[in-house]
Amino acid sequence: MSFQDPHLIRGKGGSRQKIQAAGLRDFLAEIHSRHHLDQITFLCIGTDRSTGDALGPLTGSELAAYGFPRVIGTLSSPCDASSLEESIASIPGDQVIVAIDACLGQPNSVGSYLVSDEPLFPAQSVGHTLPAVGHYSIAGIVNAAGPRPYSTLQMTSLYHVMTMAGQIASAAAEAFGLWNQTEGKRFNGWPLA
């Protein structure tokens, strides 16, 4: 199982920024201003076997439905701890990676996003040694951290995680100009009301 420890995300000068859903579009638009869409690979980390950790695959499926050309990690083909290194190796060296993962955080931060222009470090908080990944990163705080992170992820609201995945994907589609082009391809009613 892979999820991001929010204390391990670093940005310029070792900082990260906590934002609400409304700020995702600006963060992704800044990436788009630096890189053309064909240079971007979205690496959506997580598994479909844990509600909280499904943020990555749910986001990946939504990004693919919007028509993003390079998405790794979807519901049908998750990129989890067992396949992450192989997935990273499959990405051409000229691609800019936007890594997306779930994380646990402070109770008042649940539903927020930690964004950075540096890699994230999947699964370190549960003792895994996985490589840092991403030129840019988005970690969605899906639930409050506690003494049993695996149990917390298992008991995380699917509705909440699906809503967050929809927020990330729709912000990306808007930032990269894919919003109007694929209205009919989106999942019915997602993000949920």
Short mmCIF file of C-alpha atoms in Angstrom, two decimals:
data_model
loop_
_atom_site.label_atom_id
_atom_site.label_comp_id
_atom_site.label_asym_id
_atom_site.label_seq_id
_atom_site.Cartn_x
_atom_site.Cartn_y
_atom_site.Cartn_z
CA MET A 1 0.00 0.00 0.00
CA SER A 2 1.35 3.40 -0.91
CA PHE A 3 0.44 6.67 0.67
CA GLN A 4 2.29 9.90 1.17
CA ASP A 5 3.53 11.24 4.47
CA PRO A 6 2.85 14.98 4.14
CA HIS A 7 6.01 15.81 6.09
CA LEU A 8 8.13 14.34 3.31
CA ILE A 9 6.99 16.55 0.44
CA ARG A 10 9.54 19.19 -0.41
CA GLY A 11 9.19 22.16 -2.75
CA LYS A 12 11.54 24.98 -3.71
CA GLY A 13 13.75 25.61 -0.73
CA GLY A 14 12.29 22.61 1.11
CA SER A 15 8.75 24.02 1.28
CA ARG A 16 5.38 22.73 0.27
CA GLN A 17 2.11 24.52 -0.07
CA LYS A 18 -1.20 23.42 1.41
CA ILE A 19 -4.10 24.48 -0.81
CA GLN A 20 -7.81 23.89 -1.12
CA ALA A 21 -9.44 22.48 -4.28
CA ALA A 22 -9.85 25.98 -5.74
CA GLY A 23 -6.05 26.36 -5.87
CA LEU A 24 -5.42 23.19 -7.86
CA ARG A 25 -6.20 24.83 -11.19
CA ASP A 26 -3.61 27.58 -10.61
CA PHE A 27 -0.94 25.06 -9.57
CA LEU A 28 -1.59 22.93 -12.66
CA ALA A 29 -1.85 25.99 -14.95
CA GLU A 30 1.64 26.99 -13.79
CA ILE A 31 2.90 23.54 -14.81
CA HIS A 32 1.15 23.94 -18.18
CA SER A 33 2.79 27.35 -18.67
CA ARG A 34 6.20 25.63 -18.39
CA HIS A 35 5.49 22.39 -20.27
CA HIS A 36 3.40 21.35 -23.26
CA LEU A 37 0.80 18.63 -22.70
CA ASP A 38 2.78 16.07 -24.72
CA GLN A 39 5.67 16.47 -22.25
CA ILE A 40 3.54 15.59 -19.20
CA THR A 41 3.02 12.16 -17.63
CA PHE A 42 0.61 11.92 -14.72
CA LEU A 43 1.76 9.18 -12.33
CA CYS A 44 -1.19 8.35 -10.08
CA ILE A 45 0.00 6.21 -7.19
CA GLY A 46 -2.23 3.95 -5.11
CA THR A 47 -4.38 0.86 -5.13
CA ASP A 48 -8.02 0.04 -5.78
CA ARG A 49 -7.96 -2.31 -2.77
CA SER A 50 -8.07 0.42 -0.12
CA THR A 51 -10.64 3.20 -0.09
CA GLY A 52 -8.27 5.94 1.09
CA ASP A 53 -5.40 4.83 -1.10
CA ALA A 54 -7.63 4.77 -4.20
CA LEU A 55 -7.18 8.52 -4.76
CA GLY A 56 -4.41 7.90 -7.31
CA PRO A 57 -6.20 5.30 -9.45
CA LEU A 58 -9.50 7.20 -9.30
CA THR A 59 -7.73 10.39 -10.41
CA GLY A 60 -5.87 8.50 -13.13
CA SER A 61 -9.09 7.05 -14.52
CA GLU A 62 -10.68 10.49 -14.57
CA LEU A 63 -7.62 12.04 -16.26
CA ALA A 64 -7.72 9.33 -18.91
CA ALA A 65 -11.45 10.01 -19.45
CA TYR A 66 -10.63 13.67 -20.04
CA GLY A 67 -8.22 12.62 -22.76
CA PHE A 68 -4.82 13.19 -21.16
CA PRO A 69 -2.42 11.24 -23.38
CA ARG A 70 0.00 9.95 -20.71
CA VAL A 71 -1.53 8.61 -17.50
CA ILE A 72 -0.03 5.81 -15.42
CA GLY A 73 -2.14 4.43 -12.56
CA THR A 74 -5.85 3.91 -13.16
CA LEU A 75 -8.54 1.73 -11.60
CA SER A 76 -8.01 -0.92 -14.27
CA SER A 77 -4.20 -0.76 -13.98
CA PRO A 78 -3.12 0.68 -10.61
CA CYS A 79 0.41 1.87 -9.88
CA ASP A 80 0.99 0.68 -6.32
CA ALA A 81 4.04 -0.08 -4.18
CA SER A 82 4.67 -3.36 -6.03
CA SER A 83 4.66 -1.79 -9.52
CA LEU A 84 5.94 1.74 -8.87
CA GLU A 85 9.58 1.17 -9.81
CA GLU A 86 8.62 -0.63 -13.02
CA SER A 87 6.18 2.17 -13.87
CA ILE A 88 8.82 4.84 -13.31
CA ALA A 89 11.27 2.93 -15.52
CA SER A 90 8.70 2.85 -18.34
CA ILE A 91 8.45 6.66 -18.51
CA PRO A 92 10.69 8.20 -21.20
CA GLY A 93 13.43 10.44 -19.80
CA ASP A 94 12.14 13.55 -21.56
CA GLN A 95 8.77 13.43 -19.77
CA VAL A 96 7.83 15.75 -16.91
CA ILE A 97 6.15 13.71 -14.17
CA VAL A 98 3.27 14.99 -12.07
CA ALA A 99 2.98 12.52 -9.19
CA ILE A 100 -0.37 12.18 -7.41
CA ASP A 101 -0.88 10.23 -4.20
CA ALA A 102 -3.05 10.08 -1.09
CA CYS A 103 -1.81 11.03 2.36
CA LEU A 104 -2.95 11.29 5.94
CA GLY A 105 -2.63 14.56 7.84
CA GLN A 106 -3.99 16.76 10.60
CA PRO A 107 -7.76 16.55 11.17
CA ASN A 108 -8.25 20.20 10.13
CA SER A 109 -6.37 19.56 6.86
CA VAL A 110 -8.51 16.69 5.56
CA GLY A 111 -9.74 17.56 2.08
CA SER A 112 -6.76 19.83 1.41
CA TYR A 113 -3.91 19.22 -1.01
CA LEU A 114 -0.16 19.48 -0.54
CA VAL A 115 1.47 20.63 -3.75
CA SER A 116 5.14 20.96 -4.59
CA ASP A 117 7.48 21.44 -7.49
CA GLU A 118 9.58 18.56 -6.23
CA PRO A 119 9.10 14.80 -5.82
CA LEU A 120 7.03 12.99 -3.27
CA PHE A 121 8.24 9.95 -1.38
CA PRO A 122 5.59 7.23 -1.45
CA ALA A 123 5.08 4.85 1.48
CA GLN A 124 7.94 6.03 3.70
CA SER A 125 5.55 6.53 6.60
CA VAL A 126 4.79 2.79 6.59
CA GLY A 127 8.42 1.71 6.34
CA HIS A 128 8.71 1.09 2.60
CA THR A 129 11.77 2.26 0.72
CA LEU A 130 10.42 3.45 -2.61
CA PRO A 131 12.06 5.95 -4.92
CA ALA A 132 11.16 9.63 -4.87
CA VAL A 133 9.00 10.40 -7.87
CA GLY A 134 7.78 13.43 -9.75
CA HIS A 135 9.02 16.77 -10.98
CA TYR A 136 5.79 18.10 -9.43
CA SER A 137 3.58 16.48 -6.81
CA ILE A 138 0.06 16.59 -5.46
CA ALA A 139 -0.79 14.76 -2.24
CA GLY A 140 -4.45 14.70 -1.28
CA ILE A 141 -5.08 14.59 2.47
CA VAL A 142 -7.84 11.98 2.52
CA ASN A 143 -8.08 11.39 6.27
CA ALA A 144 -6.53 12.24 9.64
CA ALA A 145 -3.29 10.52 10.62
CA GLY A 146 -3.50 8.09 13.50
CA PRO A 147 -1.63 5.22 15.11
CA ARG A 148 -2.90 2.66 12.55
CA PRO A 149 -2.52 4.20 9.07
CA TYR A 150 -3.62 1.10 7.16
CA SER A 151 -6.87 0.88 9.12
CA THR A 152 -7.46 4.60 8.69
CA LEU A 153 -7.07 4.28 4.92
CA GLN A 154 -9.43 1.29 4.83
CA MET A 155 -12.11 3.26 6.70
CA THR A 156 -11.81 6.45 4.64
CA SER A 157 -14.99 7.59 2.92
CA LEU A 158 -15.15 6.52 -0.72
CA TYR A 159 -17.41 9.50 -1.45
CA HIS A 160 -14.79 11.86 -0.05
CA VAL A 161 -11.93 10.24 -2.03
CA MET A 162 -13.95 10.22 -5.27
CA THR A 163 -14.79 13.88 -4.80
CA MET A 164 -11.12 14.75 -4.29
CA ALA A 165 -10.10 12.73 -7.35
CA GLY A 166 -12.70 14.58 -9.40
CA GLN A 167 -11.39 17.91 -8.12
CA ILE A 168 -7.82 17.11 -9.15
CA ALA A 169 -8.81 15.80 -12.58
CA SER A 170 -11.23 18.61 -13.42
CA ALA A 171 -8.64 21.21 -12.33
CA ALA A 172 -6.06 19.55 -14.59
CA ALA A 173 -8.51 19.42 -17.51
CA GLU A 174 -9.31 23.09 -17.06
CA ALA A 175 -5.63 24.09 -16.69
CA PHE A 176 -4.56 22.14 -19.78
CA GLY A 177 -7.54 23.18 -21.92
CA LEU A 178 -9.26 19.78 -22.07
CA TRP A 179 -12.39 20.76 -20.12
CA ASN A 180 -14.76 21.45 -23.05
CA GLN A 181 -13.28 18.90 -25.41
CA THR A 182 -14.31 15.83 -23.44
CA GLU A 183 -17.48 16.64 -21.51
CA GLY A 184 -19.12 13.45 -22.82
CA LYS A 185 -16.21 11.22 -21.75
CA ARG A 186 -16.38 12.05 -18.05
CA PHE A 187 -17.80 9.64 -15.54
CA ASN A 188 -21.51 10.22 -15.00
CA GLY A 189 -22.02 12.76 -12.27
CA TRP A 190 -18.38 12.99 -11.22
CA PRO A 191 -17.37 14.88 -9.18
CA LEU A 192 -20.32 13.92 -7.05
CA ALA A 193 -22.67 16.47 -5.62
#
